[in-house]
mmCIF file of C-alpha atoms in Angstrom:
data_model
loop_
_atom_site.group_PDB
_atom_site.id
_atom_site.type_symbol
_atom_site.label_atom_id
_atom_site.label_comp_id
_atom_site.label_asym_id
_atom_site.label_seq_id
_atom_site.Cartn_x
_atom_site.Cartn_y
_atom_site.Cartn_z
ATOM 1 C CA MET A 1 232.667 50.731 98.348
ATOM 2 C CA GLU A 2 230.461 50.698 95.360
ATOM 3 C CA THR A 3 227.752 48.835 97.164
ATOM 4 C CA MET A 4 227.977 51.241 100.094
ATOM 5 C CA GLY A 5 227.748 54.128 97.685
ATOM 6 C CA LYS A 6 224.565 52.689 96.265
ATOM 7 C CA VAL A 7 223.072 52.177 99.717
ATOM 8 C CA ASN A 8 223.961 55.791 100.709
ATOM 9 C CA ALA A 9 222.465 57.109 97.497
ATOM 10 C CA GLU A 10 219.300 55.128 98.069
ATOM 11 C CA GLN A 11 219.072 56.368 101.671
ATOM 12 C CA GLY A 12 219.648 59.945 100.510
ATOM 13 C CA SER A 13 216.960 59.552 97.931
ATOM 14 C CA GLY A 14 214.734 58.109 100.611
ATOM 15 C CA PHE A 15 215.103 61.240 102.720
ATOM 16 C CA ARG A 16 214.332 63.449 99.746
ATOM 17 C CA VAL A 17 211.206 61.515 99.007
ATOM 18 C CA GLY A 18 210.145 61.879 102.671
ATOM 19 C CA GLY A 19 210.345 65.717 102.396
ATOM 20 C CA SER A 20 208.427 65.589 99.136
ATOM 21 C CA GLU A 21 205.795 63.430 100.770
ATOM 22 C CA LYS A 22 205.273 65.981 103.523
ATOM 23 C CA LYS A 23 204.731 68.725 101.005
ATOM 24 C CA GLN A 24 202.347 66.441 99.064
ATOM 25 C CA ARG A 25 200.384 65.662 102.199
ATOM 26 C CA ALA A 26 200.124 69.353 102.987
ATOM 27 C CA ARG A 27 198.735 70.025 99.489
ATOM 28 C CA ILE A 28 196.274 67.139 99.869
ATOM 29 C CA ALA A 29 195.149 68.537 103.264
ATOM 30 C CA LYS A 30 194.451 71.894 101.675
ATOM 31 C CA VAL A 31 192.410 70.273 98.918
ATOM 32 C CA LEU A 32 190.477 68.214 101.395
ATOM 33 C CA CYS A 33 189.825 71.305 103.486
ATOM 34 C CA SER A 34 188.369 73.137 100.528
ATOM 35 C CA VAL A 35 186.231 70.136 99.508
ATOM 36 C CA LEU A 36 185.032 69.399 103.037
ATOM 37 C CA SER A 37 184.442 73.032 103.882
ATOM 38 C CA ALA A 38 181.618 72.338 106.248
ATOM 39 C CA LEU A 39 183.870 70.240 108.396
ATOM 40 C CA CYS A 40 186.633 72.805 108.329
ATOM 41 C CA LEU A 41 184.255 75.606 109.302
ATOM 42 C CA SER A 42 182.973 73.484 112.146
ATOM 43 C CA SER A 43 186.519 73.051 113.450
ATOM 44 C CA LEU A 44 187.098 76.818 113.205
ATOM 45 C CA ALA A 45 183.862 77.497 115.097
ATOM 46 C CA LEU A 46 184.879 75.084 117.873
ATOM 47 C CA ALA A 47 188.075 76.989 118.325
ATOM 48 C CA GLY A 48 186.048 79.931 119.543
ATOM 49 C CA GLN A 49 188.404 82.615 118.248
ATOM 50 C CA ALA A 50 186.796 85.925 117.221
ATOM 51 C CA LYS A 51 187.658 89.486 116.277
ATOM 52 C CA LEU A 52 185.518 92.559 117.096
ATOM 53 C CA GLU A 53 185.819 95.877 115.291
ATOM 54 C CA LEU A 54 184.039 98.163 117.714
ATOM 55 C CA ASP A 55 182.879 101.804 117.585
ATOM 56 C CA GLY A 56 181.012 102.109 120.860
ATOM 57 C CA LYS A 57 180.467 99.953 123.942
ATOM 58 C CA ALA A 58 180.203 96.150 124.140
ATOM 59 C CA GLN A 59 180.003 93.559 126.867
ATOM 60 C CA ILE A 60 180.757 89.863 126.999
ATOM 61 C CA THR A 61 178.817 87.826 129.508
ATOM 62 C CA ARG A 62 180.493 84.510 130.135
ATOM 63 C CA ALA A 63 178.710 81.226 130.807
ATOM 64 C CA ASP A 64 179.731 81.480 134.475
ATOM 65 C CA GLY A 65 178.059 84.883 134.820
ATOM 66 C CA SER A 66 181.237 86.976 134.794
ATOM 67 C CA ALA A 67 181.325 90.000 132.441
ATOM 68 C CA GLN A 68 183.873 92.011 130.541
ATOM 69 C CA SER A 69 183.200 95.472 129.063
ATOM 70 C CA TYR A 70 184.931 97.202 126.155
ATOM 71 C CA ASN A 71 184.856 100.826 124.912
ATOM 72 C CA ARG A 72 186.441 101.587 121.557
ATOM 73 C CA SER A 73 186.237 104.327 118.935
ATOM 74 C CA GLY A 74 187.459 102.283 116.002
ATOM 75 C CA GLY A 75 191.061 101.288 115.794
ATOM 76 C CA ALA A 76 192.515 97.763 115.777
ATOM 77 C CA ALA A 77 190.110 94.850 116.168
ATOM 78 C CA LEU A 78 189.819 93.173 119.576
ATOM 79 C CA ASN A 79 190.894 89.536 119.759
ATOM 80 C CA LEU A 80 188.310 87.569 121.704
ATOM 81 C CA SER A 81 187.780 84.021 122.815
ATOM 82 C CA LEU A 82 184.107 82.902 122.832
ATOM 83 C CA ASP A 83 183.116 79.560 124.190
ATOM 84 C CA ALA A 84 179.760 77.818 124.531
ATOM 85 C CA GLY A 85 177.353 79.925 126.588
ATOM 86 C CA ASP A 86 179.324 83.152 126.109
ATOM 87 C CA ARG A 87 177.322 86.124 124.854
ATOM 88 C CA LEU A 88 178.564 89.341 123.247
ATOM 89 C CA CYS A 89 176.288 92.365 123.107
ATOM 90 C CA VAL A 90 176.872 95.802 121.572
ATOM 91 C CA LEU A 91 175.257 98.196 123.999
ATOM 92 C CA GLU A 92 176.137 101.490 122.299
ATOM 93 C CA GLY A 93 177.242 102.223 118.746
ATOM 94 C CA LYS A 94 178.052 99.344 116.449
ATOM 95 C CA GLY A 95 180.491 96.557 115.864
ATOM 96 C CA LYS A 96 181.555 93.954 113.319
ATOM 97 C CA LEU A 97 182.237 90.531 114.710
ATOM 98 C CA SER A 98 184.255 87.933 112.781
ATOM 99 C CA TYR A 99 183.759 84.436 114.087
ATOM 100 C CA GLY A 100 185.551 81.695 112.091
ATOM 101 C CA VAL A 101 184.831 82.667 108.500
ATOM 102 C CA LYS A 102 181.536 84.343 109.227
ATOM 103 C CA ALA A 103 180.955 88.034 109.918
ATOM 104 C CA TYR A 104 178.102 89.665 111.838
ATOM 105 C CA THR A 105 177.119 93.314 112.160
ATOM 106 C CA LEU A 106 175.937 94.096 115.668
ATOM 107 C CA THR A 107 174.281 97.394 116.570
ATOM 108 C CA SER A 108 172.639 98.706 119.702
ATOM 109 C CA THR A 109 169.453 99.251 117.694
ATOM 110 C CA GLY A 110 169.359 96.034 115.715
ATOM 111 C CA ALA A 111 170.809 92.519 116.036
ATOM 112 C CA SER A 112 172.746 93.519 119.051
ATOM 113 C CA CYS A 113 173.948 90.252 120.545
ATOM 114 C CA PHE A 114 175.822 87.110 119.492
ATOM 115 C CA GLU A 115 175.875 83.922 121.557
ATOM 116 C CA VAL A 116 177.692 80.596 121.160
ATOM 117 C CA ALA A 117 175.353 77.658 121.592
ATOM 118 C CA LYS A 118 176.243 74.433 123.310
ATOM 119 C CA PRO A 119 177.497 71.575 121.036
ATOM 120 C CA LYS A 120 174.883 69.641 119.040
ATOM 121 C CA SER A 121 175.422 66.556 121.176
ATOM 122 C CA PHE A 122 173.682 68.277 124.111
ATOM 123 C CA TRP A 123 170.657 68.960 121.909
ATOM 124 C CA ASP A 124 170.605 65.436 120.502
ATOM 125 C CA ASN A 125 170.510 64.069 124.046
ATOM 126 C CA LEU A 126 167.690 66.447 124.979
ATOM 127 C CA VAL A 127 165.649 65.523 121.946
ATOM 128 C CA ALA A 128 166.119 61.825 122.805
ATOM 129 C CA SER A 129 165.106 62.449 126.434
ATOM 130 C CA CYS A 130 161.983 64.309 125.382
ATOM 131 C CA GLN A 131 160.638 61.176 123.667
ATOM 132 C CA ASP A 132 159.344 60.457 127.174
ATOM 133 C CA ILE A 133 156.727 63.076 128.126
ATOM 134 C CA GLY A 134 157.395 62.800 131.852
ATOM 135 C CA VAL A 135 161.154 63.199 131.442
ATOM 136 C CA CYS A 136 160.638 66.101 129.038
ATOM 137 C CA ARG A 137 158.405 67.914 131.539
ATOM 138 C CA LYS A 138 161.168 67.631 134.165
ATOM 139 C CA GLU A 139 163.622 68.994 131.640
ATOM 140 C CA ALA A 140 161.275 71.908 131.031
ATOM 141 C CA GLU A 141 160.985 72.634 134.717
ATOM 142 C CA LYS A 142 164.755 72.989 135.124
ATOM 143 C CA ALA A 143 165.413 74.592 131.706
ATOM 144 C CA PHE A 144 165.786 78.193 132.917
ATOM 145 C CA VAL A 145 166.499 77.852 136.652
ATOM 146 C CA LYS A 146 169.973 79.339 136.410
ATOM 147 C CA GLU A 147 168.662 82.844 136.596
ATOM 148 C CA ALA A 148 171.688 84.633 138.030
ATOM 149 C CA LYS A 149 173.606 84.766 134.798
ATOM 150 C CA SER A 150 170.701 86.248 132.784
ATOM 151 C CA ARG A 151 170.135 89.203 135.084
ATOM 152 C CA GLY A 152 172.010 92.369 134.300
ATOM 153 C CA ALA A 153 173.691 94.653 136.804
ATOM 154 C CA ASP A 154 171.227 97.359 135.772
ATOM 155 C CA GLY A 155 168.180 95.814 137.371
ATOM 156 C CA THR A 156 166.368 92.755 138.615
ATOM 157 C CA ALA A 157 164.345 91.908 135.450
ATOM 158 C CA PRO A 158 165.666 89.756 132.670
ATOM 159 C CA ALA A 159 165.909 91.250 129.156
ATOM 160 C CA LEU A 160 163.650 89.879 126.420
ATOM 161 C CA TYR A 161 165.636 87.975 123.794
ATOM 162 C CA LEU A 162 164.353 87.564 120.292
ATOM 163 C CA PRO A 163 166.452 85.000 118.349
ATOM 164 C CA ALA A 164 167.594 86.428 114.979
ATOM 165 C CA ASP A 165 166.157 83.364 113.253
ATOM 166 C CA TYR A 166 162.828 83.427 115.121
ATOM 167 C CA SER A 167 160.301 82.027 112.639
ATOM 168 C CA LEU A 168 156.841 82.799 114.097
ATOM 169 C CA SER A 169 154.773 85.809 113.206
ATOM 170 C CA SER A 170 154.249 86.807 116.832
ATOM 171 C CA LEU A 171 155.820 86.210 120.236
ATOM 172 C CA SER A 172 153.545 85.248 123.156
ATOM 173 C CA LEU A 173 154.428 86.872 126.477
ATOM 174 C CA PRO A 174 152.471 86.063 129.687
ATOM 175 C CA ILE A 175 152.973 88.712 132.361
ATOM 176 C CA ALA A 176 151.342 88.357 135.752
ATOM 177 C CA GLY A 177 149.005 91.277 136.289
ATOM 178 C CA GLY A 178 149.837 92.826 132.899
ATOM 179 C CA GLN A 179 147.125 94.665 131.042
ATOM 180 C CA SER A 180 148.935 97.028 128.537
ATOM 181 C CA LEU A 181 152.255 96.696 126.817
ATOM 182 C CA LYS A 182 154.427 99.353 125.083
ATOM 183 C CA LEU A 183 157.225 98.832 122.643
ATOM 184 C CA ILE A 184 159.816 101.659 122.602
ATOM 185 C CA ASN A 185 162.584 102.165 120.029
ATOM 186 C CA ALA A 186 166.113 103.371 120.448
ATOM 187 C CA SER A 187 165.014 107.000 120.146
ATOM 188 C CA ARG A 188 162.700 106.423 123.169
ATOM 189 C CA LYS A 189 159.675 106.723 120.911
ATOM 190 C CA GLU A 190 156.659 104.499 121.548
ATOM 191 C CA ILE A 191 156.121 102.478 118.416
ATOM 192 C CA ALA A 192 153.289 100.137 119.543
ATOM 193 C CA THR A 193 150.766 99.702 122.326
ATOM 194 C CA LEU A 194 149.076 96.311 122.869
ATOM 195 C CA SER A 195 146.436 94.977 125.177
ATOM 196 C CA ASP A 196 146.417 91.578 126.839
ATOM 197 C CA ASP A 197 143.865 88.841 126.219
ATOM 198 C CA GLY A 198 142.182 89.476 129.573
ATOM 199 C CA LYS A 199 144.510 87.024 131.300
ATOM 200 C CA GLY A 200 147.841 88.807 131.092
ATOM 201 C CA LEU A 201 148.882 87.208 127.809
ATOM 202 C CA PHE A 202 150.245 89.443 125.043
ATOM 203 C CA ALA A 203 150.793 88.474 121.375
ATOM 204 C CA ILE A 204 153.518 90.746 120.101
ATOM 205 C CA PRO A 205 153.941 90.996 116.298
ATOM 206 C CA THR A 206 157.447 89.889 115.498
ATOM 207 C CA GLU A 207 158.097 92.701 113.048
ATOM 208 C CA GLN A 208 157.195 95.274 115.660
ATOM 209 C CA LEU A 209 159.367 93.537 118.214
ATOM 210 C CA LYS A 210 162.335 93.647 115.870
ATOM 211 C CA ALA A 211 162.069 97.445 115.773
ATOM 212 C CA ALA A 212 161.951 97.805 119.594
ATOM 213 C CA SER A 213 164.809 98.334 121.993
ATOM 214 C CA ARG A 214 162.677 98.302 125.102
ATOM 215 C CA ILE A 215 159.450 96.785 126.464
ATOM 216 C CA GLU A 216 157.233 98.060 129.303
ATOM 217 C CA VAL A 217 154.151 96.272 130.722
ATOM 218 C CA GLN A 218 151.685 98.013 133.033
ATOM 219 C CA ASN A 219 148.892 96.715 135.222
ATOM 220 C CA SER A 220 145.320 98.049 135.351
ATOM 221 C CA SER A 221 146.416 100.844 137.693
ATOM 222 C CA GLY A 222 149.134 102.014 135.280
ATOM 223 C CA VAL A 223 151.986 100.666 137.463
ATOM 224 C CA VAL A 224 154.850 99.193 135.503
ATOM 225 C CA VAL A 225 155.170 95.520 136.403
ATOM 226 C CA TYR A 226 157.832 94.590 133.889
ATOM 227 C CA ALA A 227 160.264 96.765 131.897
ATOM 228 C CA ALA A 228 163.540 95.703 130.235
ATOM 229 C CA PRO A 229 165.635 95.885 127.081
ATOM 230 C CA VAL A 230 164.667 93.904 123.952
ATOM 231 C CA ARG A 231 167.659 92.326 122.304
ATOM 232 C CA ARG A 232 167.885 90.433 119.043
ATOM 233 C CA VAL A 233 170.377 87.578 119.459
ATOM 234 C CA THR A 234 172.249 85.628 116.810
ATOM 235 C CA LEU A 235 172.711 82.183 118.276
ATOM 236 C CA GLU A 236 175.688 80.528 116.646
ATOM 237 C CA SER A 237 174.770 76.839 116.594
ATOM 238 C CA GLU A 238 175.195 73.562 114.746
ATOM 239 C CA ILE A 239 171.518 72.768 115.456
ATOM 240 C CA SER A 240 168.949 72.837 112.714
ATOM 241 C CA PRO A 241 165.507 72.364 114.346
ATOM 242 C CA ALA A 242 162.947 70.645 112.074
ATOM 243 C CA ASN A 243 159.914 72.033 113.902
ATOM 244 C CA PRO A 244 158.763 74.495 116.590
ATOM 245 C CA HIS A 245 159.071 71.815 119.364
ATOM 246 C CA GLU A 246 162.749 71.243 118.511
ATOM 247 C CA ALA A 247 163.389 74.959 118.236
ATOM 248 C CA ALA A 248 162.082 75.341 121.857
ATOM 249 C CA LEU A 249 164.425 72.660 123.021
ATOM 250 C CA ALA A 250 167.363 74.450 121.421
ATOM 251 C CA LEU A 251 166.524 77.518 123.472
ATOM 252 C CA TRP A 252 166.268 75.472 126.706
ATOM 253 C CA LEU A 253 169.905 74.558 126.297
ATOM 254 C CA THR A 254 171.016 78.173 126.744
ATOM 255 C CA GLY A 255 169.839 78.105 130.341
ATOM 256 C CA ASN A 256 169.034 81.795 129.982
ATOM 257 C CA VAL A 257 165.463 82.794 130.959
ATOM 258 C CA SER A 258 165.489 85.700 128.592
ATOM 259 C CA TYR A 259 164.826 83.123 125.843
ATOM 260 C CA ALA A 260 161.831 81.646 127.742
ATOM 261 C CA PRO A 261 159.151 83.709 125.886
ATOM 262 C CA ALA A 262 160.455 82.545 122.518
ATOM 263 C CA ALA A 263 160.580 78.938 123.730
ATOM 264 C CA TYR A 264 157.058 79.290 125.140
ATOM 265 C CA SER A 265 155.833 80.649 121.792
ATOM 266 C CA TYR A 266 157.368 77.726 119.939
ATOM 267 C CA LEU A 267 155.701 75.228 122.302
ATOM 268 C CA LEU A 268 152.308 76.860 121.755
ATOM 269 C CA ALA A 269 152.822 76.715 118.005
ATOM 270 C CA SER A 270 153.700 73.008 118.280
ATOM 271 C CA GLY A 271 150.625 72.192 120.334
ATOM 272 C CA ASP A 272 152.655 71.206 123.402
ATOM 273 C CA THR A 273 150.352 72.914 125.852
ATOM 274 C CA ASP A 274 151.611 70.902 128.848
ATOM 275 C CA LEU A 275 155.190 71.993 128.351
ATOM 276 C CA ALA A 276 154.033 75.517 127.462
ATOM 277 C CA SER A 277 152.318 75.771 130.837
ATOM 278 C CA VAL A 278 155.623 74.974 132.519
ATOM 279 C CA MET A 279 157.298 77.780 130.543
ATOM 280 C CA ALA A 280 154.450 80.193 131.372
ATOM 281 C CA SER A 281 154.943 79.525 135.064
ATOM 282 C CA ARG A 282 158.673 80.240 134.818
ATOM 283 C CA ILE A 283 158.044 83.444 132.863
ATOM 284 C CA GLY A 284 155.421 84.545 135.403
ATOM 285 C CA THR A 285 157.979 84.109 138.231
ATOM 286 C CA GLU A 286 160.910 85.773 136.537
ATOM 287 C CA PHE A 287 159.534 88.481 134.260
ATOM 288 C CA ARG A 288 158.780 91.140 136.859
ATOM 289 C CA GLY A 289 160.613 94.278 137.936
ATOM 290 C CA THR A 290 162.677 96.727 135.943
ATOM 291 C CA ALA A 291 166.045 96.651 134.217
ATOM 292 C CA GLN A 292 167.704 99.484 132.290
#
């Protein structure tokens, strides 16, 4: 009986230690999470959960091309799920987006969109493929062929996307038949007028483009050949391009032709004229018509 009592006591003690171990492991996990914050934040980002405080109108365009619209005048935040390739734009008013532990202010006149990039592994594979010039050219040719998802219901022309972290002083935009370009702000006031280089290529100062909400390009007869919204987009990504060439590849992964002018500009800056010519061809084909 005495021996059995000792065994039971030891077993009871064993169970108590087990519970204590669980608590201790939980505390260790919390400490590790605070120490390895970058890893924890990455895990949160991959979860794709977001909250949007909205005072206005917003739209989510999914990677498959489907769209969801929201109209709110304040109130409780919207719980959203954003996955790779999904893009949220504030079309009217303003919103505050919380994604993981980060917060972004989105307005219809400023940084109006937020997009979740593809995982870094996709970019790593593309960078590796582009070590071969021939393979890279083929990747460039198919980079923005999925045009349907980047067209809005308001027209046939793609919007012009300016990445929020765009690092060049100007953006190059080749428009077939274009001779003059106007930048218009949210108040519908013309803020800049530019001329092409004689071959339909425009160099748009980045700071002026940031202030614009719309772009219009006319030919020599004054006919509008391209007109569409200008949107600044925050691209949530694990990628950290080391140079303009890599920055262009990161934009290829979006599959959205609205990023093509920024990718084209990065390729010109890197001296990759062959790949830039591929981008110019794609832009010439797609950047025509009008969108509201």
